[in-house]
């Protein structure tokens, strides 16, 4: 029996296990969706929009501008009472009431006030008012231009408004762009670009740990003992199991990366750097899984302790929340586990447009973790096989 035969047997045993496939594929995707939906939209204000009951072209245009504003996440309500109820329940940051006689007042040259309702205790309400005011001001500037054109040319308001639209489309807009010199973001992008890489780090490690149960089960059933009596060298068995667990970790990583890119539109950054990071992290997880298979005595111990250890390390390493928001001492403690270095590397790739050179330090630390854990795991499993007759 060669190392590749051991690898093939282990892969077949794991891939036939429906429970293992659930934790490898379905559970990570489900949690990615939940966290992605939860953290998405933090850069938008939740706004309730009550359209005018007698909506003319001007009112409909204002409503459309508010719905298309990038800083607003609007939801339309039929009545003001329904919108106020949602505001009191903290489902909204603000409510916009489009005036019923907006078109009539604008054509008559009267001033119009667009009411925006907020909760006095709501911290996001005032920010929402600023965003709404910017949209309304842009809309008002277009109306003022139409009124001025109508007064100067004697044309109707509707013709002048059409002319204002044409002039707006033809003119080159003045774009204000702010850029921080040497600025760097310490946070992953919101939404699925936050949940997908962090859950890749978390679940590849947890599933690798849980995969150590297959090694324990193989030991307890006497398969290793019979293989050693063949005779087959213990190092061949160790190599075969290590390669099998590495392939499983890489397979899960590729699945998460592929689903993230195709389904959730996650941009993984530089392909070479992302590939190197995925590979090194798979090696870290492989070492942890083989070590668990060598140290634990029963599969139940692996399933009970492994995920708890993996989740604890993930929390400490920034898979659940950014380490940039925790105290310095906790951030330093977080970097005692490899998860923090993996999350740092993904942050560099996704938030700072980094390349392979930008994450070399993180990759070096992760490679050192992988080398140390794989060495310890190989020696421990070989010792277990040679001194305990594979048990």
Coordinates of C-alpha atoms in Angstrom, one line a residue:
X1 CA 0.0 0.0 0.0
X2 CA 1.4 3.4 -1.0
X3 CA 0.8 6.8 0.4
X4 CA -1.6 7.6 -2.5
X5 CA -3.6 4.5 -1.7
X6 CA -4.1 5.7 1.9
X7 CA -5.0 9.1 0.5
X8 CA -7.6 7.7 -1.8
X9 CA -9.2 5.5 0.9
X10 CA -9.5 8.4 3.3
X11 CA -11.0 10.7 0.6
X12 CA -13.6 8.1 -0.3
X13 CA -14.6 7.6 3.3
X14 CA -15.0 11.3 4.0
X15 CA -16.8 12.1 0.8
X16 CA -19.3 9.3 1.4
X17 CA -20.2 10.8 4.8
X18 CA -23.2 13.1 4.3
X19 CA -22.7 14.8 7.7
X20 CA -19.2 15.7 6.7
X21 CA -20.4 17.1 3.4
X22 CA -23.0 19.2 5.2
X23 CA -20.4 20.8 7.5
X24 CA -18.0 21.2 4.5
X25 CA -20.4 22.8 2.0
X26 CA -23.9 23.7 3.2
X27 CA -23.2 25.1 6.7
X28 CA -20.4 27.5 5.7
X29 CA -22.6 28.9 2.8
X30 CA -25.6 29.3 5.1
X31 CA -23.6 31.3 7.6
X32 CA -22.0 33.3 4.9
X33 CA -25.4 34.3 3.7
X34 CA -26.7 35.2 7.2
X35 CA -23.6 37.3 8.2
X36 CA -23.4 38.9 4.7
X37 CA -27.0 40.0 4.9
X38 CA -26.5 41.2 8.5
X39 CA -23.5 43.4 7.8
X40 CA -24.6 44.7 4.4
X41 CA -26.1 48.1 4.0
X42 CA -24.2 49.7 6.9
X43 CA -23.2 52.5 4.6
X44 CA -26.9 53.3 3.7
X45 CA -29.7 54.9 5.6
X46 CA -33.0 53.1 5.9
X47 CA -35.6 55.5 4.7
X48 CA -39.4 55.2 4.4
X49 CA -40.8 57.0 1.5
X50 CA -44.5 58.2 1.3
X51 CA -45.2 59.3 -2.2
X52 CA -47.6 62.1 -3.0
X53 CA -51.2 61.0 -3.4
X54 CA -51.6 63.3 -6.4
X55 CA -48.2 62.7 -8.0
X56 CA -47.4 64.7 -11.1
X57 CA -44.2 64.6 -13.2
X58 CA -42.2 66.7 -10.6
X59 CA -43.3 64.6 -7.6
X60 CA -42.6 61.3 -9.5
X61 CA -39.2 62.6 -10.5
X62 CA -38.3 63.5 -6.9
X63 CA -39.5 60.1 -5.8
X64 CA -37.3 58.4 -8.4
X65 CA -34.3 60.5 -7.4
X66 CA -34.7 59.4 -3.7
X67 CA -35.1 55.8 -4.6
X68 CA -32.0 55.8 -6.8
X69 CA -29.8 57.7 -4.3
X70 CA -26.8 55.5 -3.4
X71 CA -26.8 56.5 0.2
X72 CA -30.4 55.7 0.9
X73 CA -32.2 52.3 1.1
X74 CA -35.8 53.3 0.6
X75 CA -39.0 51.4 1.3
X76 CA -42.3 52.8 0.0
X77 CA -45.3 53.1 2.3
X78 CA -48.9 53.7 1.3
X79 CA -49.7 56.1 4.2
X80 CA -47.8 58.3 6.5
X81 CA -49.2 56.5 9.6
X82 CA -47.6 53.2 8.4
X83 CA -44.3 54.9 7.9
X84 CA -44.4 56.5 11.3
X85 CA -45.1 53.2 12.9
X86 CA -42.1 51.7 11.3
X87 CA -40.0 54.6 12.4
X88 CA -41.1 54.2 16.0
X89 CA -40.2 50.5 15.8
X90 CA -36.7 51.5 14.7
X91 CA -37.2 49.8 11.4
X92 CA -36.3 53.1 9.7
X93 CA -33.8 55.9 10.2
X94 CA -36.1 58.5 8.7
X95 CA -39.4 59.0 6.9
X96 CA -39.8 61.3 3.8
X97 CA -43.2 62.8 3.1
X98 CA -43.5 64.0 -0.5
X99 CA -45.9 66.9 -0.6
X100 CA -49.3 66.2 -2.2
X101 CA -49.4 69.4 -4.1
X102 CA -45.8 69.5 -5.1
X103 CA -46.4 70.0 -8.9
X104 CA -49.0 72.7 -8.4
X105 CA -46.9 74.7 -5.9
X106 CA -43.8 74.5 -8.1
X107 CA -45.6 75.7 -11.2
X108 CA -47.1 78.5 -9.2
X109 CA -43.6 79.6 -8.0
X110 CA -44.4 78.9 -4.3
X111 CA -41.8 77.6 -1.9
X112 CA -42.2 73.9 -1.1
X113 CA -41.0 72.1 2.1
X114 CA -40.2 68.3 2.0
X115 CA -40.8 67.0 5.5
X116 CA -38.4 64.4 6.9
X117 CA -39.3 62.7 10.2
X118 CA -36.8 61.2 12.5
X119 CA -36.8 59.9 16.1
X120 CA -35.1 62.4 18.5
X121 CA -33.1 59.6 20.1
X122 CA -32.0 58.0 16.8
X123 CA -28.3 58.6 16.1
X124 CA -28.7 57.7 12.4
X125 CA -31.6 60.0 11.7
X126 CA -29.6 63.2 11.4
X127 CA -27.2 61.6 9.0
X128 CA -30.2 60.4 6.9
X129 CA -31.5 64.0 6.9
X130 CA -28.2 65.2 5.4
X131 CA -28.4 62.6 2.7
X132 CA -32.0 63.3 1.9
X133 CA -31.3 67.1 1.8
X134 CA -28.5 66.5 -0.8
X135 CA -30.9 64.7 -3.1
X136 CA -33.7 67.3 -2.6
X137 CA -31.3 70.2 -3.2
X138 CA -30.1 68.6 -6.5
X139 CA -33.7 68.2 -7.6
X140 CA -34.5 71.8 -6.5
X141 CA -31.6 73.1 -8.5
X142 CA -33.0 71.5 -11.6
X143 CA -36.5 73.1 -11.0
X144 CA -34.9 76.5 -10.4
X145 CA -33.0 76.2 -13.7
X146 CA -36.3 75.4 -15.4
X147 CA -38.1 78.3 -13.8
X148 CA -35.3 80.7 -14.8
X149 CA -35.3 79.4 -18.4
X150 CA -39.1 79.8 -18.6
X151 CA -39.0 83.4 -17.4
X152 CA -36.2 84.3 -19.8
X153 CA -37.6 82.6 -22.9
X154 CA -41.3 82.8 -22.2
X155 CA -41.7 79.0 -22.7
X156 CA -43.9 76.8 -20.5
X157 CA -42.5 75.2 -17.3
X158 CA -42.7 71.7 -18.8
X159 CA -40.7 72.8 -21.9
X160 CA -38.2 74.6 -19.7
X161 CA -37.8 71.5 -17.4
X162 CA -37.2 69.3 -20.5
X163 CA -34.5 71.8 -21.6
X164 CA -33.0 71.7 -18.1
X165 CA -32.8 67.9 -18.2
X166 CA -31.1 68.1 -21.6
X167 CA -28.6 70.6 -20.4
X168 CA -27.9 68.5 -17.3
X169 CA -27.2 65.4 -19.4
X170 CA -25.0 67.4 -21.9
X171 CA -22.9 69.2 -19.2
X172 CA -19.8 67.5 -17.7
X173 CA -20.6 67.1 -14.1
X174 CA -18.2 68.3 -11.5
X175 CA -17.0 65.3 -9.5
X176 CA -15.5 65.7 -6.1
X177 CA -13.3 62.8 -5.1
X178 CA -11.6 62.5 -1.7
X179 CA -8.5 60.4 -1.3
X180 CA -6.5 59.8 1.8
X181 CA -2.8 59.8 1.0
X182 CA -1.2 56.6 2.2
X183 CA -4.5 55.6 3.7
X184 CA -5.3 52.0 4.5
X185 CA -8.5 50.3 5.6
X186 CA -8.3 48.0 8.6
X187 CA -11.7 46.5 7.8
X188 CA -12.9 44.1 5.2
X189 CA -15.6 45.4 2.8
X190 CA -19.1 45.1 4.1
X191 CA -21.6 42.4 3.1
X192 CA -20.5 39.1 1.5
X193 CA -17.0 40.5 1.0
X194 CA -16.8 40.5 4.8
X195 CA -18.5 37.2 5.6
X196 CA -17.0 35.0 2.9
X197 CA -13.3 35.3 3.6
X198 CA -13.7 35.2 7.4
X199 CA -15.9 32.1 7.2
X200 CA -13.4 30.5 4.8
X201 CA -10.7 31.0 7.5
X202 CA -13.1 29.8 10.3
X203 CA -14.6 26.7 8.6
X204 CA -11.6 25.4 6.8
X205 CA -9.8 25.2 10.2
X206 CA -12.9 23.8 12.1
X207 CA -13.6 21.2 9.5
X208 CA -9.9 20.2 9.4
X209 CA -10.0 19.7 13.2
X210 CA -13.2 17.7 13.0
X211 CA -11.7 15.7 10.2
X212 CA -9.2 14.3 12.7
X213 CA -12.0 12.1 13.9
X214 CA -11.5 9.9 10.8
X215 CA -7.9 9.2 11.8
X216 CA -9.1 8.3 15.3
X217 CA -11.8 6.0 14.0
X218 CA -9.3 4.3 11.6
X219 CA -6.9 3.8 14.6
X220 CA -9.7 2.3 16.7
X221 CA -10.9 -0.1 14.0
X222 CA -7.4 -1.6 13.7
X223 CA -6.9 -0.6 10.1
X224 CA -3.5 1.0 10.9
X225 CA -2.4 -2.1 12.9
X226 CA -3.2 -4.4 10.0
X227 CA -1.4 -2.0 7.5
X228 CA 1.7 -1.9 9.8
X229 CA 1.7 -5.7 9.9
X230 CA 1.7 -5.9 6.1
X231 CA 4.4 -4.4 6.6
X232 CA 3.9 -0.8 5.6
X233 CA 6.0 2.0 7.0
X234 CA 4.3 4.3 9.5
X235 CA 5.6 7.3 7.6
X236 CA 3.7 6.1 4.5
X237 CA 0.5 6.1 6.5
X238 CA 1.2 9.5 8.0
X239 CA 2.0 11.0 4.6
X240 CA -1.2 9.5 3.0
X241 CA -3.4 10.8 5.8
X242 CA -1.8 14.3 5.6
X243 CA -2.2 14.5 1.8
X244 CA -5.8 13.5 2.1
X245 CA -6.7 16.1 4.7
X246 CA -4.8 18.7 2.7
X247 CA -6.8 17.9 -0.4
X248 CA -10.0 18.2 1.6
X249 CA -9.0 21.6 3.0
X250 CA -8.1 22.8 -0.4
X251 CA -11.4 21.5 -1.9
X252 CA -13.5 23.3 0.7
X253 CA -11.5 26.5 0.2
X254 CA -12.0 26.3 -3.6
X255 CA -15.7 25.7 -3.1
X256 CA -16.1 28.7 -0.8
X257 CA -14.0 30.9 -3.1
X258 CA -16.0 29.8 -6.1
X259 CA -19.4 30.3 -4.5
X260 CA -18.3 33.6 -3.1
X261 CA -17.2 34.8 -6.6
X262 CA -20.1 33.4 -8.6
X263 CA -23.0 33.7 -6.3
X264 CA -22.1 36.6 -4.0
X265 CA -19.9 38.6 -6.4
X266 CA -16.9 38.6 -4.0
X267 CA -13.8 40.1 -5.5
X268 CA -10.9 38.1 -4.1
X269 CA -8.1 40.4 -5.2
X270 CA -4.9 39.4 -6.8
X271 CA -5.3 35.8 -8.0
X272 CA -1.7 34.7 -7.3
X273 CA -1.8 36.2 -3.8
X274 CA -5.2 34.7 -3.1
X275 CA -4.1 31.3 -4.3
X276 CA -1.0 31.4 -2.1
X277 CA -3.1 32.4 0.9
X278 CA -5.6 29.7 0.4
X279 CA -2.9 27.1 0.1
X280 CA -1.0 28.1 3.1
X281 CA -4.1 28.3 5.2
X282 CA -5.1 24.8 4.0
X283 CA -1.7 23.6 5.3
X284 CA -2.4 25.2 8.7
X285 CA -5.8 23.4 8.9
X286 CA -4.3 20.1 7.7
X287 CA -1.7 20.2 10.5
X288 CA -4.4 20.9 13.1
X289 CA -6.6 18.1 11.8
X290 CA -3.8 15.5 11.8
X291 CA -2.6 16.6 15.2
X292 CA -6.2 16.1 16.5
X293 CA -6.3 12.7 15.0
X294 CA -3.1 11.8 16.8
X295 CA -3.9 13.2 20.2
X296 CA -7.5 12.3 20.8
X297 CA -8.6 8.9 21.9
X298 CA -12.2 8.8 20.5
X299 CA -14.1 10.4 17.6
X300 CA -16.5 11.9 20.2
X301 CA -13.7 13.8 21.8
X302 CA -12.7 15.3 18.5
X303 CA -16.3 16.3 17.7
X304 CA -16.9 17.8 21.1
X305 CA -13.6 19.6 21.6
X306 CA -12.4 20.4 18.1
X307 CA -15.2 22.8 17.0
X308 CA -15.1 24.6 20.3
X309 CA -11.4 25.1 20.0
X310 CA -11.7 26.2 16.4
X311 CA -14.5 28.7 17.2
X312 CA -12.6 30.1 20.2
X313 CA -9.5 30.6 18.1
X314 CA -11.6 32.2 15.3
X315 CA -13.2 34.6 17.8
X316 CA -9.8 35.5 19.2
X317 CA -8.3 35.9 15.6
X318 CA -10.9 38.2 14.2
X319 CA -13.3 35.9 12.3
X320 CA -16.3 37.2 14.2
X321 CA -15.4 40.9 14.5
X322 CA -12.6 43.1 13.2
X323 CA -9.5 43.2 15.5
X324 CA -9.3 46.9 14.6
X325 CA -12.1 47.6 17.0
X326 CA -10.8 45.8 20.1
X327 CA -8.2 47.0 22.6
X328 CA -4.5 46.8 21.8
X329 CA -3.9 44.0 24.3
X330 CA -6.7 41.9 22.8
X331 CA -5.4 42.6 19.3
X332 CA -1.9 41.4 20.4
X333 CA -3.5 38.3 22.0
X334 CA -5.4 37.6 18.8
X335 CA -2.2 37.5 16.8
X336 CA -1.0 34.5 18.8
X337 CA -3.3 32.4 16.7
X338 CA -2.9 31.9 12.9
X339 CA -6.5 33.1 12.2
X340 CA -5.6 36.8 12.8
X341 CA -2.8 36.7 10.3
X342 CA -5.1 35.1 7.7
X343 CA -7.8 37.7 8.2
X344 CA -5.1 40.4 8.0
X345 CA -4.0 39.1 4.7
X346 CA -7.5 39.0 3.3
X347 CA -8.0 42.5 4.5
X348 CA -4.9 43.6 2.6
X349 CA -6.1 41.9 -0.6
X350 CA -9.8 42.9 -0.5
X351 CA -9.6 46.4 1.1
X352 CA -6.2 47.7 0.0
X353 CA -5.8 46.1 -3.4
X354 CA -2.7 44.3 -2.2
X355 CA -0.7 41.9 -4.2
X356 CA 1.6 38.9 -3.2
X357 CA 4.3 41.2 -2.0
X358 CA 1.9 43.1 0.3
X359 CA 1.0 39.9 2.2
X360 CA 4.4 38.2 2.3
X361 CA 4.8 38.9 6.0
X362 CA 1.4 37.4 6.7
X363 CA 2.2 34.4 4.5
X364 CA 5.5 33.9 6.2
X365 CA 3.9 33.8 9.7
X366 CA 1.2 31.4 8.4
X367 CA 3.9 29.2 6.8
X368 CA 5.8 29.1 10.1
X369 CA 2.5 28.1 11.9
X370 CA 1.9 25.4 9.2
X371 CA 5.4 24.0 9.4
X372 CA 5.3 23.8 13.2
X373 CA 1.9 22.2 13.4
X374 CA 2.5 19.8 10.5
X375 CA 5.8 18.7 12.1
X376 CA 4.3 18.2 15.5
X377 CA 1.3 16.4 14.0
X378 CA 3.5 14.0 11.9
X379 CA 5.7 13.1 14.8
X380 CA 2.7 12.6 17.1
X381 CA 0.8 10.4 14.7
X382 CA 3.9 8.4 13.8
X383 CA 4.6 7.9 17.5
X384 CA 1.0 6.8 18.1
X385 CA 1.2 4.3 15.3
X386 CA 4.6 2.8 16.1
X387 CA 4.1 2.6 19.9
X388 CA 0.5 1.7 20.1
X389 CA 0.2 -0.7 17.2
X390 CA -1.9 1.9 15.4
X391 CA -4.5 2.2 18.2

